[in-house]
GROMACS .gro file of C-alpha atoms in nm:
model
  356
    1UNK     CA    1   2.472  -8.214   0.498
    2UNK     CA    2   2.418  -8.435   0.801
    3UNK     CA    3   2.087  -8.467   1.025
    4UNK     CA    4   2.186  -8.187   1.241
    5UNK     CA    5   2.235  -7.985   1.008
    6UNK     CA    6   1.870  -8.051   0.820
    7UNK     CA    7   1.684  -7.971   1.178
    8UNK     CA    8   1.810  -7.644   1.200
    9UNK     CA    9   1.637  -7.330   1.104
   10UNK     CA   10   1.783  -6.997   1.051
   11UNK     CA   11   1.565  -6.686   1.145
   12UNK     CA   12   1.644  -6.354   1.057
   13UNK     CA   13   1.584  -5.996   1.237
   14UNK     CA   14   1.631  -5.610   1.260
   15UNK     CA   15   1.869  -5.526   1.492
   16UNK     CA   16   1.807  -5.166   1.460
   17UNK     CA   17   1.448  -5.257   1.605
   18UNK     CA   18   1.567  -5.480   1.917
   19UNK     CA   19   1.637  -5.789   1.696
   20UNK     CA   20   1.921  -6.016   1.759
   21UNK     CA   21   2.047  -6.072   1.414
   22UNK     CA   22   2.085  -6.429   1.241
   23UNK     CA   23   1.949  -6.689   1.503
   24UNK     CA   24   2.054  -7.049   1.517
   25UNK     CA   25   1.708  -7.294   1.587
   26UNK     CA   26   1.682  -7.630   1.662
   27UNK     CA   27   1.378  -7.825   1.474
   28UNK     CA   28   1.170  -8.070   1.649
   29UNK     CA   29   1.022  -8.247   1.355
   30UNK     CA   30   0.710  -8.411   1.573
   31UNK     CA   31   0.577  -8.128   1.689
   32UNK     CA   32   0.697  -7.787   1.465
   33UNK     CA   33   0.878  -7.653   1.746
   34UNK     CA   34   1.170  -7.416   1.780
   35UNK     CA   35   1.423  -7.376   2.001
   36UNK     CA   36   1.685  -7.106   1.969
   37UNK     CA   37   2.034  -7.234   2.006
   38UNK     CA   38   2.252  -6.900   1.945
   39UNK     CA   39   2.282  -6.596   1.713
   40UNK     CA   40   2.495  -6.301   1.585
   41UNK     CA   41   2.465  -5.980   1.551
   42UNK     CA   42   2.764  -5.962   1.335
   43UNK     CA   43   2.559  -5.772   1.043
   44UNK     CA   44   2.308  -5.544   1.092
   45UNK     CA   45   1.955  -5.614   0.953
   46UNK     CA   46   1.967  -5.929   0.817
   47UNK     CA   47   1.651  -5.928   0.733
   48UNK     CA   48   1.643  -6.233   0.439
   49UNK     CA   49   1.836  -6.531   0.470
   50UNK     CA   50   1.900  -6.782   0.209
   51UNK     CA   51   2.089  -7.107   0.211
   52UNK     CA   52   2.356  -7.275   0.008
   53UNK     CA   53   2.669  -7.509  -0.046
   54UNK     CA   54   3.088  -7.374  -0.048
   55UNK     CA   55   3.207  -7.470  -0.385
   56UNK     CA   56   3.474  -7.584  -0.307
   57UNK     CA   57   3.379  -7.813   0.016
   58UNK     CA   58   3.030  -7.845  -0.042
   59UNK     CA   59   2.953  -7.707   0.347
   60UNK     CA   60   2.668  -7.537   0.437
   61UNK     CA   61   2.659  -7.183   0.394
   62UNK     CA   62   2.398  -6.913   0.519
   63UNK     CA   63   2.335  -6.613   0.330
   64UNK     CA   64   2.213  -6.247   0.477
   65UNK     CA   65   2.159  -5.958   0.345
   66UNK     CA   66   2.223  -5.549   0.550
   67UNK     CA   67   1.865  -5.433   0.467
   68UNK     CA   68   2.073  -5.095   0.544
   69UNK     CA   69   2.099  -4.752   0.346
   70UNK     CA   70   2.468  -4.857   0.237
   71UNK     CA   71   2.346  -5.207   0.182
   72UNK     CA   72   2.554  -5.551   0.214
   73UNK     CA   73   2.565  -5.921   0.243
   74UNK     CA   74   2.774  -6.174   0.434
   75UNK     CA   75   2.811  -6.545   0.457
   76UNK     CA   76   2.834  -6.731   0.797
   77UNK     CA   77   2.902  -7.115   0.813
   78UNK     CA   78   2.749  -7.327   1.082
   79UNK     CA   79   2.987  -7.467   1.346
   80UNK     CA   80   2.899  -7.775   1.531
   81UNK     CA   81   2.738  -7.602   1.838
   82UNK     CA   82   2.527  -7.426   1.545
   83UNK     CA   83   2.670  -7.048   1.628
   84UNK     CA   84   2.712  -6.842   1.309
   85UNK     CA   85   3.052  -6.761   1.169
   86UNK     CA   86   3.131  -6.514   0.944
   87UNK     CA   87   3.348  -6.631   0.641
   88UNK     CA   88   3.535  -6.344   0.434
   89UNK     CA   89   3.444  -5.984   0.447
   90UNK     CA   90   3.074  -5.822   0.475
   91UNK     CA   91   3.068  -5.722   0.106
   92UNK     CA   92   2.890  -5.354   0.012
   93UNK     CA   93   2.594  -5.463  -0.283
   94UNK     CA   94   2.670  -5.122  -0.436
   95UNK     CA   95   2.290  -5.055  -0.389
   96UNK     CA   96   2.059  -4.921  -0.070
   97UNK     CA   97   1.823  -5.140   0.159
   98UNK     CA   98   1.861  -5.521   0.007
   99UNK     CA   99   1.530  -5.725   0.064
  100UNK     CA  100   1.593  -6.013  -0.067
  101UNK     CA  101   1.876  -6.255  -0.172
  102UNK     CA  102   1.944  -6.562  -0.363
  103UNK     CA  103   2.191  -6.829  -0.536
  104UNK     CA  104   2.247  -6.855  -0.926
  105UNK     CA  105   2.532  -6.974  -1.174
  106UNK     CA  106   2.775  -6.977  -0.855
  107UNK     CA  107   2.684  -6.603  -0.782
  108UNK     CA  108   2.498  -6.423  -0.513
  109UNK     CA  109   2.224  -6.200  -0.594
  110UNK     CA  110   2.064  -5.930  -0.420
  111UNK     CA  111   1.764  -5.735  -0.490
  112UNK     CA  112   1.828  -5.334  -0.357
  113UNK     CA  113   1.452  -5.214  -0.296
  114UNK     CA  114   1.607  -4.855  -0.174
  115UNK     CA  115   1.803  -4.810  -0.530
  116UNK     CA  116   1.621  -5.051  -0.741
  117UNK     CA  117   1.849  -5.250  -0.837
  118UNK     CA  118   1.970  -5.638  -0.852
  119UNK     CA  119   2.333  -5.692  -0.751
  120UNK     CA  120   2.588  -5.946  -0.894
  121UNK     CA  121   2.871  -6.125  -0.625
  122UNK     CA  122   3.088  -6.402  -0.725
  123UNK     CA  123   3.091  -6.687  -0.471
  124UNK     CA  124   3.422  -6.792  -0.350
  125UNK     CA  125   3.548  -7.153  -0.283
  126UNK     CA  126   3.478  -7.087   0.079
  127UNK     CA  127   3.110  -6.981   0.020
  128UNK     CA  128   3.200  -6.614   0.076
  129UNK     CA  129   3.079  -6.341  -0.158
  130UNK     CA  130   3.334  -6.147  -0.385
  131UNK     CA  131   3.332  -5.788  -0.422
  132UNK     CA  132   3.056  -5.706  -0.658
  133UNK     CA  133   3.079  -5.809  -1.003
  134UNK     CA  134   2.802  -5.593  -1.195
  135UNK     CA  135   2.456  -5.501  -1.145
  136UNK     CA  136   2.092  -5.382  -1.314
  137UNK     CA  137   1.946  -5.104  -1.254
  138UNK     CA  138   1.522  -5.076  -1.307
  139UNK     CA  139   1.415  -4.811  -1.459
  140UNK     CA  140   1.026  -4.652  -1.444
  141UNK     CA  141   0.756  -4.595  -1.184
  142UNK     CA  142   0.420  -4.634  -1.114
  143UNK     CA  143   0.083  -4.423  -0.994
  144UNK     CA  144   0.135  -4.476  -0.596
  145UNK     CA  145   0.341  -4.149  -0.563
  146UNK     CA  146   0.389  -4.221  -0.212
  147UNK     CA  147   0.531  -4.609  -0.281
  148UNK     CA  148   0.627  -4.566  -0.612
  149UNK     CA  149   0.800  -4.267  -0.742
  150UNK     CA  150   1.081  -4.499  -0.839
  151UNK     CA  151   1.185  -4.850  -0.890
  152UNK     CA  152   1.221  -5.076  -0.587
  153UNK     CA  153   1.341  -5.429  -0.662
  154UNK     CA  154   1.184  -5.646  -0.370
  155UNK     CA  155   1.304  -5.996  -0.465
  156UNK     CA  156   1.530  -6.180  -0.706
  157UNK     CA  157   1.491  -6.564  -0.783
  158UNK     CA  158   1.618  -6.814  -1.067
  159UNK     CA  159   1.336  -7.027  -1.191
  160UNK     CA  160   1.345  -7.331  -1.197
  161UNK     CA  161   1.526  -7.436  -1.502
  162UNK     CA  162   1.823  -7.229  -1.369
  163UNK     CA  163   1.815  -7.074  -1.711
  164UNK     CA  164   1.681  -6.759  -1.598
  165UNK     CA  165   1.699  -6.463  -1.310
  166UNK     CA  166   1.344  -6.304  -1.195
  167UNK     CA  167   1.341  -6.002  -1.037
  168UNK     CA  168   1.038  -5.864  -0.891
  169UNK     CA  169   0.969  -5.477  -0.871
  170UNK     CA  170   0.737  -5.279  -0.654
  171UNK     CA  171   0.763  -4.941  -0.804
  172UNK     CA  172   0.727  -5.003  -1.146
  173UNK     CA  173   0.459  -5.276  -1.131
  174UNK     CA  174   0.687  -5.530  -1.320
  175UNK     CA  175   0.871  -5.869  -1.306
  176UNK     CA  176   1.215  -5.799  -1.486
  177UNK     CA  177   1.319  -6.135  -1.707
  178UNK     CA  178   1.692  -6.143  -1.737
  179UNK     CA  179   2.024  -6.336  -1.848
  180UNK     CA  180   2.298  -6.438  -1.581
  181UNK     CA  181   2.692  -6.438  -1.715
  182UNK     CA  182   2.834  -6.713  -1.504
  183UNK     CA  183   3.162  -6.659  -1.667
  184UNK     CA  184   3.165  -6.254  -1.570
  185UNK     CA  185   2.843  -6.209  -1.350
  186UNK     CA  186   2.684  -5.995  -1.610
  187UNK     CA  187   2.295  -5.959  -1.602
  188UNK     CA  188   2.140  -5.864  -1.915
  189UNK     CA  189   1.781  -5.818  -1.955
  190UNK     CA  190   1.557  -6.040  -2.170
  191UNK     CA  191   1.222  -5.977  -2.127
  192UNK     CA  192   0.984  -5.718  -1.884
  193UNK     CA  193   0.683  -5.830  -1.730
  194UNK     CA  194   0.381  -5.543  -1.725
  195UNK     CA  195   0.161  -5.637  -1.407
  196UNK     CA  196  -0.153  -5.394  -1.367
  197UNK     CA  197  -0.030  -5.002  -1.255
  198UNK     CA  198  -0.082  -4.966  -0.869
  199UNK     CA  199  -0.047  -5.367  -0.746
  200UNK     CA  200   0.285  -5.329  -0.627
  201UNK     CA  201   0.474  -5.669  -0.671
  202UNK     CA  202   0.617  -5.782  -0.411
  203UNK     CA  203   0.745  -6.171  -0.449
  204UNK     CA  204   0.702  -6.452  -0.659
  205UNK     CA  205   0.698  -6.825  -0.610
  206UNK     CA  206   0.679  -7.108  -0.909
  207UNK     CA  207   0.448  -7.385  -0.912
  208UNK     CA  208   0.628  -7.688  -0.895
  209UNK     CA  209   0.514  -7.776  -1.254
  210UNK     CA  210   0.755  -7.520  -1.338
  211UNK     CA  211   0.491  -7.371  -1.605
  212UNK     CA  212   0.291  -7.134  -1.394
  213UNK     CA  213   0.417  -6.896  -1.118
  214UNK     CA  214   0.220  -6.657  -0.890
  215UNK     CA  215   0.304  -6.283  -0.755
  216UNK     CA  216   0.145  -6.163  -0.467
  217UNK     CA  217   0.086  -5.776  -0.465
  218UNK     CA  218   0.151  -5.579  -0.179
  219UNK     CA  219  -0.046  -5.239  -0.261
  220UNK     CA  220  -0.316  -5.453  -0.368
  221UNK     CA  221  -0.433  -5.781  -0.159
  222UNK     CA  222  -0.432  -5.975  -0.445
  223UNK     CA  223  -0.181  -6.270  -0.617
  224UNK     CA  224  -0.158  -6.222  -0.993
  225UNK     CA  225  -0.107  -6.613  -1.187
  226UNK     CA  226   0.104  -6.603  -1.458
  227UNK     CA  227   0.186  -6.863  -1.722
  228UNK     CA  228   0.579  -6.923  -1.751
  229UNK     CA  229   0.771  -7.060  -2.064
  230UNK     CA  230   1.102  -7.154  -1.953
  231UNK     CA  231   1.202  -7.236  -2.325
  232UNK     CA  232   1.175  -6.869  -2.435
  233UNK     CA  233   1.229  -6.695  -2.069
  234UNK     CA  234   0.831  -6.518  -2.061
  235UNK     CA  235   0.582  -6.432  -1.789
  236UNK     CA  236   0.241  -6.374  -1.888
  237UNK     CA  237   0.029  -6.270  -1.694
  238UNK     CA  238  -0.284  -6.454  -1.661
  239UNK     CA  239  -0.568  -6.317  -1.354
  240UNK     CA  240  -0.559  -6.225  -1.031
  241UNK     CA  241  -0.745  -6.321  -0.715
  242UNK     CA  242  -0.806  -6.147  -0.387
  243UNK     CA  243  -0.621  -6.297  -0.116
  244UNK     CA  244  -0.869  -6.165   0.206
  245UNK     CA  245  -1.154  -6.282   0.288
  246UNK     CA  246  -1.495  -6.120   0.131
  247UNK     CA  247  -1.588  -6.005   0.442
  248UNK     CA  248  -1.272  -5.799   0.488
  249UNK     CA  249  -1.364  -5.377   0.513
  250UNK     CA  250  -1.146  -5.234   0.277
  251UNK     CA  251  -1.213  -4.899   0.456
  252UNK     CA  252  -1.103  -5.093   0.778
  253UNK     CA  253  -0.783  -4.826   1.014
  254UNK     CA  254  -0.548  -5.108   0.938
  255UNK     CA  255  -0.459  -5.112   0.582
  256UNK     CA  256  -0.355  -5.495   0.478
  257UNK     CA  257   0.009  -5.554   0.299
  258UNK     CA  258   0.072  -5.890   0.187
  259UNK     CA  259   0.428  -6.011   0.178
  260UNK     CA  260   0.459  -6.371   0.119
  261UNK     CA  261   0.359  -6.641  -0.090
  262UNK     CA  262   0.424  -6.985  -0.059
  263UNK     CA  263   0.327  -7.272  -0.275
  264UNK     CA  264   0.290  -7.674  -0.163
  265UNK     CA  265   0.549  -7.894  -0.324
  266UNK     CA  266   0.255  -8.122  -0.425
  267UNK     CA  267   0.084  -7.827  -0.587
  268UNK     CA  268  -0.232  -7.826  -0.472
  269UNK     CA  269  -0.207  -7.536  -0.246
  270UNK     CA  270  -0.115  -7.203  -0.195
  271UNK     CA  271  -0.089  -7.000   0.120
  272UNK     CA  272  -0.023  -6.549   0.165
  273UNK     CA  273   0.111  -6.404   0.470
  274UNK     CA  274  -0.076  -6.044   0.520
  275UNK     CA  275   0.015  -5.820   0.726
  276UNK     CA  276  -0.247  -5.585   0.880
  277UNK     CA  277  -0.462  -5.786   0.854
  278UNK     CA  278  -0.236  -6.043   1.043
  279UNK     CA  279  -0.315  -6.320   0.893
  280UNK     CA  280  -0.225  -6.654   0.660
  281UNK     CA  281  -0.487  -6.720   0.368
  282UNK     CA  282  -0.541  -7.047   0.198
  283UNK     CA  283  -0.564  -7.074  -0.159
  284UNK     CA  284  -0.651  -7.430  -0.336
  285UNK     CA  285  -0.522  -7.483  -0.682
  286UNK     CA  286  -0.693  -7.752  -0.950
  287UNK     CA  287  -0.510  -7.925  -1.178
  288UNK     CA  288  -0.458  -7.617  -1.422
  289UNK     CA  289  -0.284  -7.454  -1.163
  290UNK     CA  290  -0.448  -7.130  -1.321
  291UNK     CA  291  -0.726  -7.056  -1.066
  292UNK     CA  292  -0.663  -7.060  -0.705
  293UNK     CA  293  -0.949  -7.012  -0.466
  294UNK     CA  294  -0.959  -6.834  -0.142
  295UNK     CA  295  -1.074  -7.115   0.115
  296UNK     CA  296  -0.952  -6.974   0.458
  297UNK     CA  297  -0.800  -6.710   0.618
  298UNK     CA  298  -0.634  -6.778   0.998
  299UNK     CA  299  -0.466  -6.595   1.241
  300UNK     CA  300  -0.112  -6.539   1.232
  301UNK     CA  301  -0.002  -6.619   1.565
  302UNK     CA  302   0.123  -6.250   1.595
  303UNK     CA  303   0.146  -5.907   1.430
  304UNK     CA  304   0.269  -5.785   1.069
  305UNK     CA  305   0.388  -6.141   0.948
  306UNK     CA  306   0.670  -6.056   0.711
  307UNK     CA  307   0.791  -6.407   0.593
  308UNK     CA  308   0.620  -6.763   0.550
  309UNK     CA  309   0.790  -7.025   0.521
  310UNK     CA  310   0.692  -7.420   0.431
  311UNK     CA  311   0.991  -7.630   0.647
  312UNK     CA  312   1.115  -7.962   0.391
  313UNK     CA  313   0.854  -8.207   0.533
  314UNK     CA  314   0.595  -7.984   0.392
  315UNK     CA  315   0.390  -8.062   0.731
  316UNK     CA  316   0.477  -7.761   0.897
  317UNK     CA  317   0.468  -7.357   0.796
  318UNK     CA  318   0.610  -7.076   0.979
  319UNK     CA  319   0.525  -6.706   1.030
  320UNK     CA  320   0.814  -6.444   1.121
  321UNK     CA  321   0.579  -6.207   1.280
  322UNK     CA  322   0.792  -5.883   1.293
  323UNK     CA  323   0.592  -5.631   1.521
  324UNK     CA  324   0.489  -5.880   1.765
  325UNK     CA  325   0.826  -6.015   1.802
  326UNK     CA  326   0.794  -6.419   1.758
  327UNK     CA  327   0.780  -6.689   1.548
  328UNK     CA  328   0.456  -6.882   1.520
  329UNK     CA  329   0.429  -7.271   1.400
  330UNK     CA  330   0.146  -7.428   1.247
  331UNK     CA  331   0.063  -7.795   1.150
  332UNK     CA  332  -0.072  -7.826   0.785
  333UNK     CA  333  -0.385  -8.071   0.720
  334UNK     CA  334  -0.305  -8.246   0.418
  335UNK     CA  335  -0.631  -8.280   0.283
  336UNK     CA  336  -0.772  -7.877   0.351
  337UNK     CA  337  -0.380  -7.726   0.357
  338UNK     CA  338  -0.541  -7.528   0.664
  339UNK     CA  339  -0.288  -7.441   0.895
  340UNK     CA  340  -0.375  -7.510   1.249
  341UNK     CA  341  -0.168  -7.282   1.516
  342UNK     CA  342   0.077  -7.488   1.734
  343UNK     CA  343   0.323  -7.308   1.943
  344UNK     CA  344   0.523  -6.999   1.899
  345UNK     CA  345   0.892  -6.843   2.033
  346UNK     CA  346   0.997  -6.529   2.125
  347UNK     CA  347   1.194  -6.367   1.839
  348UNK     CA  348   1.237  -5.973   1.870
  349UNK     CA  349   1.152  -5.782   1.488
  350UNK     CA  350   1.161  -6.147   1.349
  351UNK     CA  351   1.181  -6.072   0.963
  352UNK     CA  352   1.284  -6.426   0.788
  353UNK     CA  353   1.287  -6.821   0.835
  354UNK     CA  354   1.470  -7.054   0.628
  355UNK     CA  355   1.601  -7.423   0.638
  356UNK     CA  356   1.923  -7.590   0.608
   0.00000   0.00000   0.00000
């Protein structure tokens, strides 16, 4: 991958809300900023992005998923004016409304909040996705009858060892352990993950230890630290902290919905995007990794942040503020991991920011 290429970001939207699709963003790495350089609306509601490598020329790739009742995902490579392309066919996931999407064992995975289910697609030479190769369906529920009369698989992940596949589930309050096939894209489960009744998981990110990982809830404001053994492929859970302020109303109009969490790559911190309450909290982490403390909470630059998103310097983080309609930048102080607002652009029903 050349320079270019690692100064773009990708950001993703809902078309069916005014959004443009997959946008194409130039990086200024001095000052945070963006600047949009094209986009596609080739697939509608792309609303999570990912990024990977063709097997068989090692280009860069960019993943979406169709966060649409029929559900899909497509692959677009990156031409040198940075415009999308679509490589190979818009592939059907076999399950409704995919959130969430990543790389494992040379397959694509996609987590299918509307069904609850995770998805299995071989990846071609070309980067594009196969038809679909198998899937898991969740199973159970949980006490929210109006959130959870069902699963809803939010986000799928491998940890870090690559040994095993996470995915997290809203509805039934769990994080599903399970065993990816790369021969026939078979997912087996290993282990399940109880989390307490009425949090409603939402999405996980490891500490970069690889021993401990951390689930922020979205029914609840709160993260929930977990222990992880790679060895024998188990989560256990471990505590939870609040993730707003102390001085937050709980009766406030504007019920609060985290959706994010994002950890340092040194470790020491870790930050939440909430929505409602609009907002990015910092967490700091000692050296157990085991209690994180609630330090800060700023403003979002926006409305209803749906993604966060730490760009590979570390030195910058990035809010995809869906209801106000923009991206928002902000600097990151070393020493507090405060996040100071720096500049913003205009990105109708922004949903999702990666980087190549």
């Amino acid at each position: 991958m050349g320079a270019d290429d690692a100064k773009r970001a990708f950001i993703g939207s809902f078309t069916s809300a005014g959004g443009r699709g997959v946008s194409v963003a130039a990086v200024d790495r001095d000052t945070g900023a963006l600047t949009l350089l094209a986009s596609t609306d080739a697939v509608a509601d792309p609303s999570f992005l990912a990024v990977g490598h063709a097997p068989g020329t090692g280009d860069p790739v960019l993943y979406a998923v169709s966060e649409t009742e029929e559900g899909a995902a497509a692959a677009f490579g990156i031409d040198d004016d940075g415009a999308p392309r679509l490589i190979g066919e818009v592939r059907p996931v076999g399950g409704s409304s995919p959130t969430h999407l990543a790389l494992a064992a040379g397959h694509l995975l996609t987590a299918d909040y509307g069904s609850g289910s995770v998805t299995v697609l071989p990846v071609r030479d070309d980067g594009s996705p196969g038809p679909a190769a198998g899937a898991l369906h969740h199973e159970g529920r949980g006490p929210d009858e109006s959130r959870q009369s069902g699963p809803h698989a939010h986000q799928v992940l491998a940890d870090p060892s690559g040994k095993w596949v996470l995915s997290v589930d809203l509805g039934t309050d769990s994080v599903r352990v399970c065993a990816l096939d790369p021969g026939t894209g078979s997912l087996r489960l290993h282990t399940e993950t109880a989390l307490r009744p009425g949090t409603g998981p939402r999405h996980l990110a490891f500490h970069p230890s690889g021993g401990h990982a951390y689930v922020l809830n979205e029914l609840e404001p709160t993260v929930t630290v977990c222990s992880w053994d790679a060895a024998g492929g188990r989560l256990e859970p471990l505590g939870e902290t609040q993730v707003l302020p102390h001085d937050h109303d709980e009766g406030d109009a504007v019920r609060t919905y985290p959706s994010e969490v994002v950890v340092s790559r040194d470790g020491r911190f870790l930050w939440t995007a909430n929505r409602g309450h609009d907002s990015i909290s910092v967490l700091t982490l000692d050296e157990t990794a085991e209690k994180p403390v609630l330090v800060a909470a700023v403003g979002c630059g926006g409305r209803w942040p749906r993604d966060l998103t730490l760009d590979p310097t570390g030195q910058w983080l990035y809010a995809a503020n869906e209801h106000s309609g923009n991206v928002s930048w902000f600097a990151v102080d070393a020493e507090t991991g405060v996040p100071a607002h720096a500049g913003s652009v205009e990105v109708p029903a922004a949903s999702c920011v990666v980087f190549a």
